[in-house]
Coordinates of C-alpha atoms and ligand atoms in Angstrom, one line a residue:
M225 CA 89.0 98.8 116.4
L226 CA 87.3 98.9 112.9
Y227 CA 88.8 99.9 109.6
T228 CA 87.4 102.1 106.8
S229 CA 88.0 102.9 103.1
T230 CA 89.7 106.1 102.0
R231 CA 87.2 106.2 99.3
D232 CA 84.1 105.4 101.1
K233 CA 83.7 106.3 104.9
S234 CA 80.3 104.0 105.2
V235 CA 82.7 101.0 104.8
R236 CA 83.4 99.7 108.3
V237 CA 85.3 96.2 108.5
S238 CA 87.5 94.2 111.1
S239 CA 91.2 94.1 110.7
A240 CA 90.7 90.5 109.4
Q241 CA 88.3 91.4 106.9
A242 CA 90.8 94.4 105.8
I243 CA 93.6 92.1 105.5
A244 CA 92.0 89.2 103.7
Q245 CA 90.4 91.5 101.3
G246 CA 93.6 93.6 100.6
I247 CA 91.9 96.6 98.9
S248 CA 88.4 98.0 99.6
K249 CA 85.8 97.3 96.8
D250 CA 85.7 101.0 95.9
G251 CA 89.3 101.0 95.0
G252 CA 90.2 102.8 98.2
L253 CA 92.6 101.6 100.9
F254 CA 91.8 100.4 104.4
V255 CA 92.9 102.5 107.3
P256 CA 92.2 102.4 111.0
E257 CA 89.1 104.6 112.1
E258 CA 91.3 105.8 114.9
I259 CA 95.1 105.4 115.5
P260 CA 95.8 103.8 118.9
Q261 CA 98.0 105.9 121.3
I262 CA 101.0 104.8 123.4
S263 CA 102.3 106.7 126.3
A264 CA 105.8 107.2 127.5
D265 CA 105.2 104.4 130.1
F266 CA 104.2 101.8 127.4
I267 CA 107.6 102.8 125.6
D268 CA 109.3 102.1 128.8
V269 CA 107.9 98.7 129.0
L270 CA 108.8 98.0 125.4
V271 CA 112.4 99.1 126.0
G272 CA 113.0 95.9 128.2
M273 CA 111.5 93.6 125.5
D274 CA 113.0 91.7 122.6
Y275 CA 111.8 92.5 119.0
I276 CA 109.3 89.7 119.0
S277 CA 107.6 90.7 122.2
R278 CA 107.5 94.6 121.1
A279 CA 106.0 93.3 117.8
K280 CA 103.3 91.5 119.8
Q281 CA 102.5 94.5 122.0
V282 CA 102.0 97.0 119.0
L283 CA 100.1 94.5 116.8
A284 CA 97.7 93.9 119.5
L285 CA 96.6 97.6 119.4
Y286 CA 95.8 97.4 115.6
L287 CA 94.6 93.8 115.4
T288 CA 91.9 93.8 118.1
D289 CA 89.8 90.9 116.5
F290 CA 92.8 88.5 116.6
T291 CA 93.2 86.5 119.9
P292 CA 96.4 86.9 121.9
E293 CA 97.2 83.4 121.0
E294 CA 96.8 84.2 117.3
I295 CA 99.0 87.1 117.5
D296 CA 101.6 85.1 119.5
R297 CA 101.6 82.4 116.8
C298 CA 102.0 84.8 113.9
V299 CA 104.7 87.1 115.3
S300 CA 106.6 84.2 116.7
G301 CA 106.5 82.4 113.5
A302 CA 107.6 85.2 111.3
Y303 CA 110.7 86.6 113.4
K304 CA 111.8 83.3 114.9
E305 CA 115.3 82.4 115.3
G306 CA 117.4 81.9 112.2
K307 CA 115.0 83.9 110.0
F308 CA 116.8 87.0 110.2
S309 CA 120.6 87.4 110.4
S310 CA 120.5 89.4 113.5
E311 CA 119.0 88.5 116.9
K312 CA 117.8 92.1 117.0
V313 CA 116.1 91.4 113.8
S314 CA 116.6 95.1 112.5
P315 CA 119.9 96.4 114.4
L316 CA 120.8 100.0 114.6
K317 CA 124.3 101.0 113.4
K318 CA 125.7 104.4 114.3
I319 CA 127.7 106.0 111.2
K320 CA 130.3 108.6 111.0
N321 CA 127.9 111.5 110.1
G322 CA 126.0 110.8 113.4
A323 CA 122.9 109.1 112.1
N324 CA 121.7 105.7 113.2
I325 CA 121.2 103.4 110.3
L326 CA 118.3 101.0 110.9
E327 CA 119.2 97.8 109.1
L328 CA 115.9 96.4 107.9
W329 CA 117.3 93.9 105.4
R330 CA 118.5 91.1 107.7
G331 CA 115.7 88.8 106.5
P332 CA 115.6 85.8 103.9
T333 CA 115.7 88.1 100.8
C334 CA 117.9 90.9 101.9
A335 CA 115.5 93.6 101.5
F336 CA 113.3 95.5 104.0
K337 CA 110.2 94.0 102.6
D338 CA 110.8 90.8 104.6
M339 CA 110.0 92.7 107.8
A340 CA 106.3 92.7 106.7
L341 CA 106.2 89.8 104.3
Q342 CA 107.6 87.2 106.6
L343 CA 104.7 88.1 109.0
L344 CA 101.9 88.6 106.3
P345 CA 101.2 85.2 105.4
Y346 CA 100.4 84.3 108.9
L347 CA 98.3 87.5 109.3
L348 CA 96.6 86.6 106.0
T349 CA 95.9 82.9 106.7
T350 CA 94.6 83.8 110.1
A351 CA 92.4 86.4 108.9
A352 CA 91.0 84.2 106.2
K353 CA 90.2 81.4 108.5
K354 CA 88.1 84.1 110.4
T355 CA 86.3 85.5 107.4
V356 CA 86.5 83.5 104.3
A357 CA 87.1 80.1 105.6
D358 CA 86.7 78.1 102.3
K359 CA 88.2 80.0 99.9
E360 CA 91.6 79.6 98.2
I361 CA 93.5 83.1 98.5
V362 CA 95.4 84.2 95.3
I363 CA 98.0 86.7 96.0
L364 CA 98.7 89.0 93.1
V365 CA 101.9 91.3 93.2
A366 CA 103.4 94.0 91.3
T367 CA 106.9 94.5 92.2
S368 CA 109.7 96.9 91.4
G369 CA 112.0 94.3 92.5
D370 CA 112.1 93.4 96.1
T371 CA 108.3 93.1 97.0
G372 CA 108.1 90.2 94.6
K373 CA 111.0 88.0 95.9
A374 CA 110.0 88.7 99.6
A375 CA 106.3 87.8 98.9
L376 CA 107.2 84.7 97.0
E377 CA 109.5 83.6 100.0
G378 CA 106.9 84.4 102.4
F379 CA 103.9 82.5 100.8
R380 CA 105.7 79.8 99.2
D381 CA 103.9 76.4 100.1
V382 CA 101.6 78.3 102.6
P383 CA 98.6 76.0 102.5
G384 CA 95.3 77.6 101.0
T385 CA 97.3 80.2 99.2
R386 CA 98.7 80.8 95.6
I387 CA 100.9 83.7 94.5
M388 CA 101.6 85.4 91.2
V389 CA 104.3 88.0 90.7
F390 CA 104.6 90.7 87.9
Y391 CA 107.8 92.6 87.5
P392 CA 108.9 95.0 84.8
N393 CA 111.2 93.3 82.5
D394 CA 113.8 95.9 82.4
G395 CA 113.2 97.5 85.7
V396 CA 114.9 95.2 88.2
S397 CA 118.4 94.3 88.9
P398 CA 120.0 91.2 87.6
M399 CA 120.0 89.9 91.2
Q400 CA 116.6 90.7 92.0
K401 CA 115.5 89.0 88.7
L402 CA 117.4 86.0 89.5
Q403 CA 116.1 85.9 92.9
M404 CA 112.4 85.8 91.4
T405 CA 112.8 83.5 88.5
T406 CA 114.5 80.8 90.5
Q407 CA 112.0 80.7 93.3
E408 CA 110.9 77.3 94.6
G409 CA 107.5 76.3 95.6
K410 CA 104.5 74.5 94.3
N411 CA 102.2 77.5 94.7
V412 CA 104.2 80.2 93.1
C413 CA 104.4 81.8 89.6
V414 CA 106.4 84.8 88.2
C415 CA 105.8 86.8 85.0
A416 CA 107.8 89.7 83.6
I417 CA 105.9 92.4 81.7
N418 CA 106.7 94.8 78.8
G419 CA 106.4 98.0 80.9
N420 CA 107.4 99.7 84.0
F421 CA 106.3 99.3 87.8
D422 CA 103.5 101.7 87.4
D423 CA 102.1 99.6 84.6
A424 CA 102.5 96.4 86.6
Q425 CA 100.8 98.2 89.6
N426 CA 98.0 99.6 87.6
G427 CA 97.3 96.2 85.9
V428 CA 97.2 94.4 89.4
K429 CA 94.8 97.0 90.7
K430 CA 92.5 96.7 87.7
I431 CA 92.4 93.0 88.0
F432 CA 91.6 93.4 91.7
T433 CA 88.7 95.8 91.5
D434 CA 87.1 94.2 88.4
P435 CA 83.9 92.6 89.7
A436 CA 83.7 90.2 86.6
V437 CA 87.2 88.9 87.6
A438 CA 86.1 88.6 91.1
E439 CA 83.2 86.5 90.3
K440 CA 85.2 84.2 88.1
L441 CA 87.6 83.6 91.0
A442 CA 84.6 83.0 93.3
E443 CA 83.1 80.5 90.9
N444 CA 86.4 78.5 91.4
G445 CA 86.5 78.8 95.0
M446 CA 89.1 81.5 95.1
M447 CA 89.7 85.2 96.0
F448 CA 92.2 87.8 95.5
S449 CA 94.3 89.4 98.2
S450 CA 97.2 91.7 98.0
A451 CA 100.7 91.4 99.3
N452 CA 101.5 94.9 98.2
S453 CA 101.8 97.7 100.7
I454 CA 98.2 98.5 99.8
N455 CA 97.4 95.8 102.3
W456 CA 97.1 96.9 105.9
G457 CA 98.7 93.6 106.8
R458 CA 101.9 95.1 105.2
L459 CA 102.0 98.4 107.1
V460 CA 101.3 97.2 110.6
P461 CA 104.5 95.0 110.8
Q462 CA 106.5 98.2 109.4
I463 CA 105.0 100.4 112.4
V464 CA 106.6 98.0 114.8
Y465 CA 110.2 98.7 113.7
Y466 CA 110.0 102.3 114.1
I467 CA 108.7 102.1 117.6
S468 CA 111.4 99.4 118.2
A469 CA 114.2 101.7 116.9
Y470 CA 112.9 104.4 119.4
C471 CA 113.3 101.9 122.1
D472 CA 116.8 100.8 121.0
M473 CA 117.9 104.5 121.0
I474 CA 116.8 104.9 124.6
Q475 CA 118.5 101.5 125.5
N476 CA 121.7 102.7 123.7
G477 CA 121.7 105.9 125.7
E478 CA 121.4 107.9 122.4
I479 CA 118.1 109.5 123.5
K480 CA 116.1 109.7 126.6
N481 CA 112.3 108.5 126.4
G482 CA 110.3 111.6 125.5
D483 CA 113.3 113.1 123.2
A484 CA 112.3 113.7 119.5
I485 CA 113.9 111.9 116.7
N486 CA 114.0 112.3 112.9
I487 CA 113.3 109.5 110.6
V488 CA 114.7 109.6 107.0
V489 CA 113.1 106.9 104.5
P490 CA 114.2 106.2 101.0
T491 CA 110.8 106.2 99.4
G492 CA 109.0 104.6 96.6
N493 CA 105.2 103.7 97.2
F494 CA 105.0 105.6 100.4
G495 CA 104.5 102.5 102.4
N496 CA 107.6 102.7 104.6
I497 CA 107.5 106.2 105.3
L498 CA 103.8 106.2 106.1
A499 CA 104.5 103.4 108.8
A500 CA 106.7 105.9 110.4
Y501 CA 104.0 108.6 110.1
Y502 CA 101.7 106.2 112.1
A503 CA 104.5 105.6 114.6
K504 CA 104.5 109.3 115.0
C505 CA 100.7 109.7 115.2
M506 CA 100.7 106.9 118.0
G507 CA 102.8 109.0 120.1
V508 CA 106.5 108.3 119.1
P509 CA 108.1 111.8 119.5
V510 CA 109.0 112.2 115.8
K511 CA 109.9 116.0 114.7
K512 CA 110.4 115.3 111.1
L513 CA 109.7 112.7 108.5
I514 CA 112.3 113.0 105.8
C515 CA 111.2 111.6 102.5
A516 CA 114.3 110.6 100.2
S517 CA 113.6 110.1 96.4
N518 CA 115.9 109.2 93.6
A519 CA 115.5 111.0 90.1
N520 CA 111.9 110.0 90.1
N521 CA 111.2 113.0 92.5
V522 CA 107.4 113.3 92.3
L523 CA 107.1 113.2 96.1
T524 CA 109.8 115.7 96.7
D525 CA 107.8 118.0 94.5
F526 CA 104.6 117.2 96.2
L527 CA 105.6 117.4 99.7
T528 CA 107.1 120.8 99.2
T529 CA 104.4 122.4 96.9
G530 CA 101.3 120.5 97.4
V531 CA 101.0 119.7 93.7
Y532 CA 101.2 115.8 92.7
D533 CA 102.2 115.6 89.0
R534 CA 103.1 112.2 87.6
N535 CA 103.3 113.8 84.0
R536 CA 107.0 113.7 83.7
A537 CA 109.8 111.5 82.6
F538 CA 110.4 108.2 84.2
Y539 CA 113.9 107.1 85.0
T540 CA 115.3 104.0 85.3
T541 CA 117.7 104.5 88.3
T542 CA 120.5 102.5 90.2
S543 CA 117.8 102.4 92.9
P544 CA 115.1 100.5 90.9
S545 CA 112.9 99.8 94.1
M546 CA 112.0 103.6 94.1
D547 CA 111.4 104.1 90.5
I548 CA 107.8 104.8 90.8
L549 CA 105.6 107.8 90.1
I550 CA 102.2 106.8 91.5
S551 CA 102.9 106.3 95.3
S552 CA 99.7 104.3 96.3
N553 CA 100.1 104.9 100.0
L554 CA 99.9 108.7 100.0
E555 CA 96.1 108.1 99.6
R556 CA 96.1 106.9 103.2
L557 CA 98.1 110.0 104.5
L558 CA 95.8 112.3 102.5
F559 CA 92.7 110.8 104.1
H560 CA 94.0 111.3 107.5
L561 CA 95.1 114.9 106.8
C562 CA 92.0 116.0 105.3
K563 CA 90.0 114.9 108.4
E564 CA 88.8 111.8 106.6
D565 CA 87.0 113.4 103.9
D566 CA 86.3 110.7 101.6
D567 CA 84.8 112.9 98.9
R568 CA 88.0 115.0 98.8
V569 CA 90.2 111.9 98.4
R570 CA 87.9 110.4 95.7
A571 CA 88.2 113.7 93.9
W572 CA 92.0 113.8 94.1
M573 CA 92.4 110.1 93.0
Q574 CA 90.0 110.7 90.1
S575 CA 92.0 113.7 89.0
L576 CA 95.2 111.5 89.3
S577 CA 94.0 108.7 87.2
A578 CA 92.2 111.2 84.6
N579 CA 94.9 113.8 84.4
G580 CA 97.9 112.4 86.2
T581 CA 97.8 115.4 88.5
Y582 CA 96.0 116.8 91.8
T583 CA 96.6 119.8 94.0
V584 CA 95.9 119.6 97.7
E585 CA 94.3 122.7 99.3
E586 CA 96.1 125.0 101.8
D587 CA 94.9 123.0 104.8
V588 CA 96.5 119.8 103.8
K589 CA 99.6 121.7 102.4
T590 CA 100.2 123.2 105.6
Q591 CA 100.4 119.9 107.5
L592 CA 102.6 118.3 104.7
L593 CA 105.0 121.0 105.3
T594 CA 105.1 120.8 108.9
L595 CA 105.2 117.0 109.1
F596 CA 107.7 116.3 106.3
A597 CA 110.9 117.4 104.9
A598 CA 111.7 116.0 101.3
G599 CA 114.7 115.7 99.1
C600 CA 116.2 113.8 96.2
C601 CA 119.3 112.9 94.5
D602 CA 120.4 111.4 91.2
D603 CA 122.5 108.4 90.4
E604 CA 125.7 110.4 90.3
A605 CA 125.0 111.7 93.9
T606 CA 124.0 108.3 95.0
K607 CA 127.1 107.0 93.7
E608 CA 129.4 109.6 95.5
T609 CA 127.4 109.0 98.8
I610 CA 128.1 105.3 98.7
R611 CA 131.8 106.0 98.1
K612 CA 132.0 108.5 101.0
T613 CA 130.1 106.6 103.3
F614 CA 132.3 103.6 102.6
A615 CA 135.3 105.6 103.1
D616 CA 133.8 106.6 106.5
G617 CA 133.3 103.0 107.4
Y618 CA 129.8 101.7 106.4
L619 CA 128.9 100.1 103.0
C620 CA 125.2 100.9 102.0
D621 CA 123.2 100.0 99.2
T622 CA 121.9 102.4 96.5
H623 CA 118.5 103.0 98.0
T624 CA 120.0 103.6 101.5
A625 CA 122.5 106.0 99.9
V626 CA 119.6 108.0 98.6
A627 CA 118.5 108.5 102.0
V628 CA 122.0 109.3 103.5
N629 CA 122.5 111.7 100.9
V630 CA 119.1 113.5 101.5
F631 CA 119.8 113.5 105.3
E632 CA 123.0 115.2 104.7
S633 CA 121.7 117.9 102.6
Y634 CA 118.9 118.4 105.1
T635 CA 121.0 118.9 108.0
K636 CA 123.4 121.3 106.0
Q637 CA 120.4 123.4 105.1
T638 CA 118.6 123.4 108.2
G639 CA 121.1 123.1 111.1
D640 CA 118.8 120.4 112.6
S641 CA 120.6 118.1 114.9
T642 CA 117.9 116.0 116.2
P643 CA 119.1 112.4 116.7
T644 CA 118.1 110.7 113.3
V645 CA 117.1 107.1 112.1
I646 CA 117.8 106.4 108.5
A647 CA 115.9 103.4 107.3
S648 CA 118.3 101.1 105.4
T649 CA 116.2 99.1 103.0
A650 CA 118.5 96.6 101.3
N651 CA 121.8 94.7 101.5
P652 CA 124.4 96.3 99.3
F653 CA 125.2 92.9 97.6
K654 CA 121.6 93.0 96.0
F655 CA 123.1 95.7 93.8
S656 CA 126.5 94.8 93.5
A657 CA 127.2 96.3 90.2
A658 CA 126.3 100.0 91.3
V659 CA 127.9 99.4 94.6
L660 CA 131.1 98.3 93.1
R661 CA 131.3 101.1 90.7
A662 CA 130.9 103.6 93.5
V663 CA 133.6 102.2 95.7
E664 CA 135.9 101.1 93.0
G665 CA 135.4 103.7 90.5
S666 CA 134.4 101.5 87.8
V667 CA 133.3 97.8 87.1
P668 CA 135.3 95.7 84.7
T669 CA 133.1 95.0 81.4
D670 CA 133.7 91.2 81.2
T671 CA 132.3 90.7 84.6
D672 CA 128.8 89.2 85.5
E673 CA 126.7 89.9 88.7
F674 CA 128.4 87.3 90.5
D675 CA 131.9 88.2 89.5
Q676 CA 131.0 91.8 90.7
V677 CA 129.9 90.3 94.0
E678 CA 133.4 88.7 94.4
L679 CA 135.0 91.9 93.4
L680 CA 132.9 93.7 96.2
I681 CA 133.8 91.1 98.7
E682 CA 137.5 91.6 98.0
K683 CA 137.2 95.4 98.2
T684 CA 135.0 95.8 101.1
G685 CA 135.7 92.6 103.2
D686 CA 131.9 92.5 103.9
P687 CA 130.3 89.1 103.6
C688 CA 127.7 88.4 100.8
P689 CA 124.7 87.0 102.3
P690 CA 124.5 83.1 101.4
Q691 CA 121.1 83.3 99.9
L692 CA 122.4 85.7 97.1
A693 CA 125.8 84.0 96.6
T694 CA 124.1 80.6 96.1
L695 CA 122.0 82.1 93.3
R696 CA 124.9 81.6 91.0
G697 CA 124.4 78.7 88.6
K698 CA 120.8 78.3 89.4
T699 CA 118.5 77.9 86.3
P700 CA 115.6 80.2 85.9
R701 CA 112.1 78.3 86.4
F702 CA 110.0 81.2 85.3
T703 CA 111.0 82.9 81.9
A704 CA 107.6 84.2 80.7
C705 CA 107.1 87.8 79.6
C706 CA 103.7 89.3 78.8
E707 CA 102.2 92.4 77.4
K708 CA 100.6 94.7 80.1
D709 CA 97.2 94.2 78.6
D710 CA 97.6 90.5 78.8
M711 CA 98.2 90.2 82.7
E712 CA 94.6 89.1 83.3
R713 CA 94.9 86.2 80.9
Q714 CA 98.3 85.3 82.5
V715 CA 96.4 85.1 85.9
Y716 CA 93.8 82.6 84.7
E717 CA 96.4 80.5 83.0
M718 CA 98.5 80.3 86.3
L719 CA 95.2 79.3 88.1
G720 CA 94.2 76.8 85.6
I721 CA 90.7 78.6 85.0
R722 CA 89.0 79.9 81.9
Ligands
PLP953 C1 110.3 98.8 98.5 C2 111.7 99.4 98.6 C3 111.7 100.9 98.8 C4 110.6 101.8 98.8 O1 109.8 101.5 99.8 P1 108.1 102.1 99.8 O2 107.6 101.5 101.0 O3 107.6 101.5 98.5 O4 108.2 103.6 99.9 C5 113.1 101.5 99.1 N1 114.0 100.6 99.1 C6 114.0 99.3 98.7 C7 115.4 98.5 98.8 C8 112.8 98.7 98.7 O5 112.8 97.3 98.4

């Protein structure tokens, strides 16, 4: 199977090349030329397997240039015993409103990014050996909070790689910031920027696609790659857990093989929900993909009107990992929906970067309306949802709460009773202040992030993951903050090149 670029269909590369390179030279994203199909029989076989075996089966369909031994080594390393706090890796929990919460945050950094970023370093180093054997890989990351830590943890001390993370100085939670600034490892670097996530992402994309920068790195025996969800190697692992969740629902007796489900995803950069779209295209019976946004509801508008317009106020919310106005992965969806017309995709993306807006035509809009439902809620509604869901027996984080809220509005409006999976993307203790405020009504003013963790444990009886609790008292290693125009120089400085 080969991969092409959303902005130039003449590009044809192997999966290893797509993963090693991260983004296509034309600025487009790599997508599979065709989406592999799975049958009900195949799903039946997966039902009898554990998560690791399911992942191997699914990955083999996309990474056809990897040997079975390579896939085996990558997957077994990523999800081996002890890395995730559930033997199911991503367990399902049924909650009182009838939905199945898919806990994707059982990994080392307590957010769903671990599902992909524990595997990506294995995929990337394997891919690099096949394609660019002698080069040191420099991972550049723009993060809205969780990707940064998960990528740092995944790549730390991985031979042949270096990693540099940029995060918005005022756009992440104190726990997220401390997770990143205390990161250990010889090949890691973290830098705040004065700007928001979109600034960080634009800056990183610009550095990536600048030929002069690439040349400078090449002279020094290095090349860039990406650990953001623009990298195909981030998306494949995410497809796995939707297929696996479908299998678990069959196993639980919640559905029969062949029954449709709905999937609700709290969305920012559109990576997670795009993985669910691929699972649907492969043959998993999904009726609606439900896209949940916070007050930054650019996707709600797009999926219901066909007009993408980022010219609007940017809000800093209690679900910071979704504070995004430019959802990169939408480009992949559009490419598939317009029958792989790279001219059209290029025109939309040009319009987006020039005017901050684009409008898809009727043919694409009709498909959006069929495939997706979309909704949003503000911080007040998020808070109320956490309170109510906790009263009903389940403590969820702010991002998951946005999805729960949108799910409940959707079922109320439509009466749709299809069995539903809600992607739960972070452990509630990662956002202790907001979660405590929701379940307790207020947060004492003289408390810090860790006092709030203690109060939340007292209130809920839920355990705080040790990797968060032990951050208390750690001294930050990385305290630099740069202007958004200064990111390129920061990269050279970290790499020790001029
Ligand atoms: C990254 C993230 C999201 C958004 O996921 P996308 O793939 O960017 O849509 C939602 N919730 C949490 C906790 C995240 O870390």
